[in-house]
Coordinates of C-alpha atoms and ligand atoms in Angstrom, one line a residue:
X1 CA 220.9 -150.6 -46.5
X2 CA 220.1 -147.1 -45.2
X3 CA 222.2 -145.7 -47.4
X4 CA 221.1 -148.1 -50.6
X5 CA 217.3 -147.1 -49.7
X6 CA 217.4 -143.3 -49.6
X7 CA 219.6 -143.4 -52.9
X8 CA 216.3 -145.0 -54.9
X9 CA 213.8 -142.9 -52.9
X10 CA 216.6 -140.0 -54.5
X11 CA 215.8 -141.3 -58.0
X12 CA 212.4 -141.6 -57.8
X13 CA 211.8 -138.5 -56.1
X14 CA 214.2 -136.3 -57.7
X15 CA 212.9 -133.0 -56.3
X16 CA 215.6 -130.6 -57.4
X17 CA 214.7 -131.8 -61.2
X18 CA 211.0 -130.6 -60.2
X19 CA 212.0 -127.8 -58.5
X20 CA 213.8 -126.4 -60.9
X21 CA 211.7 -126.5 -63.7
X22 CA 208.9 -125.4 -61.7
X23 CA 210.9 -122.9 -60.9
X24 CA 211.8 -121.8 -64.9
X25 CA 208.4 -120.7 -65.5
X26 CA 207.8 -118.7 -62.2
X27 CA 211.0 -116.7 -62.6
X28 CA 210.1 -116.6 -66.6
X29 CA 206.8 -114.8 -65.5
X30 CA 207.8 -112.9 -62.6
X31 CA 210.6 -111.3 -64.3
X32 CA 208.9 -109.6 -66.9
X33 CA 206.9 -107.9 -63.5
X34 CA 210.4 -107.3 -62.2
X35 CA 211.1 -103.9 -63.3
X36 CA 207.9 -102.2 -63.0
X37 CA 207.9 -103.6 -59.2
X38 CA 211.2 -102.1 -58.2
X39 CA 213.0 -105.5 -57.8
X40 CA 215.9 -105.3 -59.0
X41 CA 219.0 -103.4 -57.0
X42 CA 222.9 -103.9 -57.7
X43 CA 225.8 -104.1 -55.4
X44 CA 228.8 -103.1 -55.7
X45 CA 232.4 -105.3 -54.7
X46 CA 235.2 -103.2 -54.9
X47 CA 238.5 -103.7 -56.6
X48 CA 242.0 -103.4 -54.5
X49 CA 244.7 -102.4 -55.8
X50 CA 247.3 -104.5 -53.2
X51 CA 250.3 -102.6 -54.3
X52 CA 249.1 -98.9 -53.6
X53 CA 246.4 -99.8 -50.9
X54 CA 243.3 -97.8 -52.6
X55 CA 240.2 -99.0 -54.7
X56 CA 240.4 -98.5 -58.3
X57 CA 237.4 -99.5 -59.4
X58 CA 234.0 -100.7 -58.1
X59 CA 232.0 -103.6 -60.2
X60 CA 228.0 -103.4 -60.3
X61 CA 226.2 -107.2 -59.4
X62 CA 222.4 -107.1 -60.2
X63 CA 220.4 -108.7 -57.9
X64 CA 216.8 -109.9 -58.0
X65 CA 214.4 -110.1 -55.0
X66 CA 211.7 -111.1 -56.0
X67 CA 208.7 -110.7 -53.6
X68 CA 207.6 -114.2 -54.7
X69 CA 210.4 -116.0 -55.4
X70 CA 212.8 -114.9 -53.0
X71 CA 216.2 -113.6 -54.2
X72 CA 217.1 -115.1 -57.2
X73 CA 221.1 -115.3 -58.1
X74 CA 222.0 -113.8 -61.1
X75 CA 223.6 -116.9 -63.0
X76 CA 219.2 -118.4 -63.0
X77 CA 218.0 -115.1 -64.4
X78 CA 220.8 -113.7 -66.3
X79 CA 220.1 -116.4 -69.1
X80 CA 216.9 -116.1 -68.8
X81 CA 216.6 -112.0 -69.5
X82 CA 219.2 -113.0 -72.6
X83 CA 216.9 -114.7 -74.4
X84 CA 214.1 -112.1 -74.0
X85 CA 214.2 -108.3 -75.1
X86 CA 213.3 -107.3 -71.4
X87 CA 217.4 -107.7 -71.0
X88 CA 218.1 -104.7 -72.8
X89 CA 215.6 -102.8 -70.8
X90 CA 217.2 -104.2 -67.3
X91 CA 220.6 -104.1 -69.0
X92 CA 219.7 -100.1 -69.4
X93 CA 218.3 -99.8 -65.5
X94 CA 221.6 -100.9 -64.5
X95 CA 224.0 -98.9 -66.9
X96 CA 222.5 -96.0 -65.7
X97 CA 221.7 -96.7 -61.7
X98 CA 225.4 -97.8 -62.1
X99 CA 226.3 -94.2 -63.6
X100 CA 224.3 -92.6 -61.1
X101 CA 225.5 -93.9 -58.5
X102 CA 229.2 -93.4 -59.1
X103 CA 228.6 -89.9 -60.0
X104 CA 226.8 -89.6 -56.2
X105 CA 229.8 -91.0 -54.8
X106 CA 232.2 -88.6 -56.0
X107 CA 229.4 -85.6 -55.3
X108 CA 230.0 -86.8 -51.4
X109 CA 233.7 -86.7 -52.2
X110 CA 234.6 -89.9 -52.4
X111 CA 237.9 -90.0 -54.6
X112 CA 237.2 -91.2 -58.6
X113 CA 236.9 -94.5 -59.4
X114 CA 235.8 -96.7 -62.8
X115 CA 232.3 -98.5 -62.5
X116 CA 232.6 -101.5 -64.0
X117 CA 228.9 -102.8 -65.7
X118 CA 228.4 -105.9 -67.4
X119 CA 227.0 -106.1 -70.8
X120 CA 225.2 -109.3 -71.7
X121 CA 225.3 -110.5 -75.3
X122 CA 222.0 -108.9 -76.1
X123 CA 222.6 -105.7 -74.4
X124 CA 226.3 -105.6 -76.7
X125 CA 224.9 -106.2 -79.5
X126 CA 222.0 -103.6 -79.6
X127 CA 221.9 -101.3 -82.8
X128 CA 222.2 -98.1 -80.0
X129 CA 224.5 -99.2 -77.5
X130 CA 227.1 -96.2 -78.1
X131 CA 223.5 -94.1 -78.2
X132 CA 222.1 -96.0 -74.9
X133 CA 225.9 -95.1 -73.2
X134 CA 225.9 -91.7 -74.5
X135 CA 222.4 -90.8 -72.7
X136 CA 223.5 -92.8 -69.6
X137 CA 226.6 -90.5 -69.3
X138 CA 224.9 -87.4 -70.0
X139 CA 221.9 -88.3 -67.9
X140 CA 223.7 -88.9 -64.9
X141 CA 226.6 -86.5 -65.1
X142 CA 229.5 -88.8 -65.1
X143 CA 233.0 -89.1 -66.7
X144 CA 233.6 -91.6 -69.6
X145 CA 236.6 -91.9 -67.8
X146 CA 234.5 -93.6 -64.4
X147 CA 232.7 -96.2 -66.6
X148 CA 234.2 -99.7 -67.7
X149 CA 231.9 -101.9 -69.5
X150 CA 232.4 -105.6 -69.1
X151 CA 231.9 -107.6 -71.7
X152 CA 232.9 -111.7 -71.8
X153 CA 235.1 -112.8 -74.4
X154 CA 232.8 -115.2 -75.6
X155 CA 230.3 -111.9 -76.4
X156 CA 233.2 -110.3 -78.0
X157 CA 234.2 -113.4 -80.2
X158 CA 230.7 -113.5 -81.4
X159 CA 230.8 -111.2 -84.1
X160 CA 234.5 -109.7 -84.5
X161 CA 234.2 -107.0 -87.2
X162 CA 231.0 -105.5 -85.0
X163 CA 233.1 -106.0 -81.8
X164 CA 235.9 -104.4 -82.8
X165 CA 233.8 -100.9 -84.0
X166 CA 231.6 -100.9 -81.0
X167 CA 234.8 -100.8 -78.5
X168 CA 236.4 -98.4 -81.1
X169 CA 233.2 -96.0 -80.3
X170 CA 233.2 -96.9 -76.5
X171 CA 236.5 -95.8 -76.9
X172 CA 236.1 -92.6 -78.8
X173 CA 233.4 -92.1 -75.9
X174 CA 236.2 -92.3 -73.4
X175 CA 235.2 -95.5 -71.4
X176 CA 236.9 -98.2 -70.6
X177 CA 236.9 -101.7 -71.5
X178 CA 236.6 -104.8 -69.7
X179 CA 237.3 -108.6 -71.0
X180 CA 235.1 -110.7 -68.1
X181 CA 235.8 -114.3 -67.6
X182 CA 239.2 -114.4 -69.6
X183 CA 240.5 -117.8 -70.4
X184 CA 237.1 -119.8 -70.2
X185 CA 235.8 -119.2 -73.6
X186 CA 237.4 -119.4 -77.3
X187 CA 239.7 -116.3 -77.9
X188 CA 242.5 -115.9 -80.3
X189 CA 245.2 -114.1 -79.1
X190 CA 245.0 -112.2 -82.0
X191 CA 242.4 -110.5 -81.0
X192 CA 243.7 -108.7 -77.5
X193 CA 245.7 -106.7 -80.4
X194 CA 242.8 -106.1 -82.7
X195 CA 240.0 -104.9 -79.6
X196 CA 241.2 -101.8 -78.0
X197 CA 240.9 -103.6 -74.7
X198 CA 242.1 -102.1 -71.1
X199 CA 241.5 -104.4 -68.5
X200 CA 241.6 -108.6 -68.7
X201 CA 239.6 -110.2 -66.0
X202 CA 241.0 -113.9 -65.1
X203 CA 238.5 -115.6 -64.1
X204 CA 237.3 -117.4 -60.9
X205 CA 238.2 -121.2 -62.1
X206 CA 241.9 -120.6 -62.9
X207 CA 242.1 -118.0 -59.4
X208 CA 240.2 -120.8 -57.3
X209 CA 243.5 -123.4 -57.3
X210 CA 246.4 -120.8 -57.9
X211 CA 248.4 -121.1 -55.3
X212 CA 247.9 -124.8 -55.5
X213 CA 247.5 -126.2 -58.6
X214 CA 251.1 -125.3 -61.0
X215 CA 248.6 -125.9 -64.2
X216 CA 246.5 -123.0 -62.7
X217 CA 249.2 -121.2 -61.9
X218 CA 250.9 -121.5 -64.5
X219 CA 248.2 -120.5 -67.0
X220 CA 247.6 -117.4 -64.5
X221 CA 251.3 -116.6 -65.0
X222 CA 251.0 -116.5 -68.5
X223 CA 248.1 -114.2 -68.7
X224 CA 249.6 -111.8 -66.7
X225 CA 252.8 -111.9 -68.8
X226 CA 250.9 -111.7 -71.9
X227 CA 248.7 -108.4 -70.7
X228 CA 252.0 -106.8 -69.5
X229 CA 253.6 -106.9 -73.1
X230 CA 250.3 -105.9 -74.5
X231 CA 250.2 -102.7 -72.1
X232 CA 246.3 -104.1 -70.3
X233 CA 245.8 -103.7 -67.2
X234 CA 244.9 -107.5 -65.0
X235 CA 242.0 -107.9 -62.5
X236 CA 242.2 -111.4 -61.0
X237 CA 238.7 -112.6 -60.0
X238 CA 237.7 -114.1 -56.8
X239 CA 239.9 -114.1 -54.8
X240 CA 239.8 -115.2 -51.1
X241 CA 242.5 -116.4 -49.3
X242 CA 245.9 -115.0 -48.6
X243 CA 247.9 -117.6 -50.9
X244 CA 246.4 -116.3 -53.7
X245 CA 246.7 -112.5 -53.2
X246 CA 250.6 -113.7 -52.7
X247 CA 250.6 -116.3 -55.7
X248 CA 249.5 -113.1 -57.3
X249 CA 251.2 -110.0 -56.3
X250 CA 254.7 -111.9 -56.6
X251 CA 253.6 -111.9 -60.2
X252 CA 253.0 -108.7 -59.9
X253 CA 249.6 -108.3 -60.5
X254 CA 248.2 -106.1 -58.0
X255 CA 244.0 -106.0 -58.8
X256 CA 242.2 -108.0 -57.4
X257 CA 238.4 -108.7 -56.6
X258 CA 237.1 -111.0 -54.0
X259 CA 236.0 -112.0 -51.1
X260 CA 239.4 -111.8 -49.3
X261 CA 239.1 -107.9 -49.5
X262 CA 235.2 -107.4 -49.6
X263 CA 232.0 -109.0 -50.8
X264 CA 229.3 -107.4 -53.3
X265 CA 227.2 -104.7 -51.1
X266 CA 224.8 -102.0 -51.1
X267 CA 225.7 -98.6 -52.3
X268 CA 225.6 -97.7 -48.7
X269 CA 227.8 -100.1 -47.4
X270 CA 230.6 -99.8 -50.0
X271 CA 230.7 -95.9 -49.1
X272 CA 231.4 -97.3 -45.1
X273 CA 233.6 -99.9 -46.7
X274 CA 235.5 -97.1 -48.5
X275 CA 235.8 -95.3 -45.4
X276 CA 237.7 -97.6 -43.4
X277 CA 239.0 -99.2 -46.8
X278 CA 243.0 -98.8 -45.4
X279 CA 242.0 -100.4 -42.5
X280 CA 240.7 -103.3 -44.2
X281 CA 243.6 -103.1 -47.2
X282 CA 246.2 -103.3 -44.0
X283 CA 244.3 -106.0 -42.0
X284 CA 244.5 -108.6 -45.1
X285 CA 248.4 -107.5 -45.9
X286 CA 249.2 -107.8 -42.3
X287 CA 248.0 -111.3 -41.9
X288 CA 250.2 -112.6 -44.9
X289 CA 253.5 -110.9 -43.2
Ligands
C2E301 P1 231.0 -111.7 -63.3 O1 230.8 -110.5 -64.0 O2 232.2 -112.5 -63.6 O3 231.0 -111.3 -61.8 C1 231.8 -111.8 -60.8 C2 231.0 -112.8 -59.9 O4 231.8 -113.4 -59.0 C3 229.9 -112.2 -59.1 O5 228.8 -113.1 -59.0 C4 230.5 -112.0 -57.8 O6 229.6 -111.9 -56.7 C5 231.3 -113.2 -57.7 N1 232.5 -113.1 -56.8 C6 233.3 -112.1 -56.5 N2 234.3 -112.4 -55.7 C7 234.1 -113.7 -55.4 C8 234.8 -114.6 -54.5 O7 235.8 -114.2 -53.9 N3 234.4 -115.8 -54.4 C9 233.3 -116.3 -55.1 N4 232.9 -117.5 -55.0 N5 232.6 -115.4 -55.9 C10 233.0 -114.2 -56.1 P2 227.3 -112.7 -59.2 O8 227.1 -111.3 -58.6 O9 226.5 -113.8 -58.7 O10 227.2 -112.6 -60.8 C11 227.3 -113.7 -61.6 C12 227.4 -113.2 -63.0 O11 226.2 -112.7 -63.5 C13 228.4 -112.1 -63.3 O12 229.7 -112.7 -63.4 C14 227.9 -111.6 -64.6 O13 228.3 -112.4 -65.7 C15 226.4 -111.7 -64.5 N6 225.9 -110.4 -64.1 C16 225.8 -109.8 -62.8 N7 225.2 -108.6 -62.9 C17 225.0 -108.4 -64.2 C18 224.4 -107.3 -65.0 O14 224.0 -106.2 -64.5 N8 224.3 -107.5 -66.3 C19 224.7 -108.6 -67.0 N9 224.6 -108.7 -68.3 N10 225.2 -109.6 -66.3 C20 225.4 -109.5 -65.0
MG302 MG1 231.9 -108.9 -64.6
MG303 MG1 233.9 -112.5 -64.4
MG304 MG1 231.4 -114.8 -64.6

């Protein structure tokens, strides 16, 4: 009866519903307020290479604290900033803070390493994009070479002829490019040929059950297979346990990004993090022996 009653008091109540709707128009309002107030940072989770022990690349998370709201995750605003100009100018904040900040890294002495930014649709789309990366680059000081720009394959399938230029310029540029969240949206195969893509990103959902599920791992094994032939490079997304680094590394992919090696942090935490980085690399390989 307990159980029976608290279920129709759940129906009739239904707070989250509320909640989050309420909550639609204050982040809607607040985050045009966002920029100007200084709310925004980014974090940055570093990428392991398992077979050589060092970091190749580091991948910039915008985050939202909003003095009002609290911090906000990125998957609630994200889409909301997408279908509103004001993406472009936060999409802008972070290319460049990102730039910046890699550049500082290497000024302390830190060894080079690629920055990996995510470009929304919006933000990929943009008449000046190759312009907007340009400035950021020139602005800040930084190799083409340090910068990877994420963008998902659903973005990239959107509008192939304008795809395929824009990489060829990001290209000509010198950076690098990122497919995000590989294997969750429509892509023709065809297409890893056409782009002039570097890196594939697997995503979360097929790394989750890899070591567990064979459909997973099986679909995982294919990637990897298929990148290899095609000469790009494989960063395997979230991972966090120590069946899935091995599930991956015996198929020889050696990236990874995840909780298992380190979490998204503050510019000044990934620079300790990066100090004692073998430590760390050696702790997580010596708990799988
Ligand atoms: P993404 O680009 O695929 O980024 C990876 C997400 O997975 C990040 O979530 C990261 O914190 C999370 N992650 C990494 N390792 C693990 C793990 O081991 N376990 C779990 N459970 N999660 C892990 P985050 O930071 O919440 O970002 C979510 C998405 O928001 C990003 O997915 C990206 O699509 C978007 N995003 C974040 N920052 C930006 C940005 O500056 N611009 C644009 N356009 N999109 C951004
Ligand atoms: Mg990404
Ligand atoms: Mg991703
Ligand atoms: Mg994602």
């Amino acid at each position: 009866y307990a159980g029976r009653k608290s279920e129709i008091q759940a129906s009739l109540y239904e707070p989250e519903m509320n909640e989050r709707y309420l909550a639609q128009a204050e982040i809607d309002k607040e985050l045009r307020l966002a920029l100007d107030r200084d709310e925004f940072s980014i974090h940055f989770q570093p990428q392991v290479d398992y077979s050589t022990s060092e970091v190749v690349g580091v991948e910039a998370l915008l985050r939202w604290d909003s003095y009002k709201l609290g911090r906000i995750s990125p998957a609630q605003f994200i889409p909301v900033l997408e279908r509103s100009p004001l993406m472009n100018k936060v999409g802008a904040w972070v290319l460049e803070e990102a730039c910046r900040t890699n550049r500082q890294w290497q000024d302390e002495g830190h060894p080079a390493i690629s920055m990996s930014v995510n470009m929304s649709a919006r933000q990929f789309q943009q008449a000046d994009l190759i312009e907007n990366v340009k400035g950021a680059l020139e602005r800040t000081g930084l190799d083409a070479s340090c910068l990877t720009v994420e963008v998902t394959e659903s973005v990239a399938m959107e509008n192939i002829e304008k795809t395929e230029e824009k990489m060829k310029a990001l290209k000509a540029l010198g950076v690098n490019i990122a497919i995000d969240d590989f294997g969750t949206g429509y892509s023709s195969l065809k297409y890893l040929k056409v782009f002039p893509i570097d890196i594939l990103k697997i995503d979360r959902e097929f790394i989750k059950d890899v070591a567990a599920s064979s459909n997973d791992g099986e679909i995982v094994t294919a990637i990897i297979a298929l990148a290899r032939s095609l000469k790009i490079r494989v960063v395997a997304e979230g991972v966090e346990d120590i069946e899935q680094l091995y599930f991956l590394n015996q198929q020889q992919c050696a990236v990874v990004q995840g909780y298992l090696y380190a979490k998204p942090m503050l510019s000044s935490e990934l620079k300790q993090w990066l100090g004692r980085r073998k430590d760390v690399i050696q702790a997580v390989a010596s708990r799988g022996a």
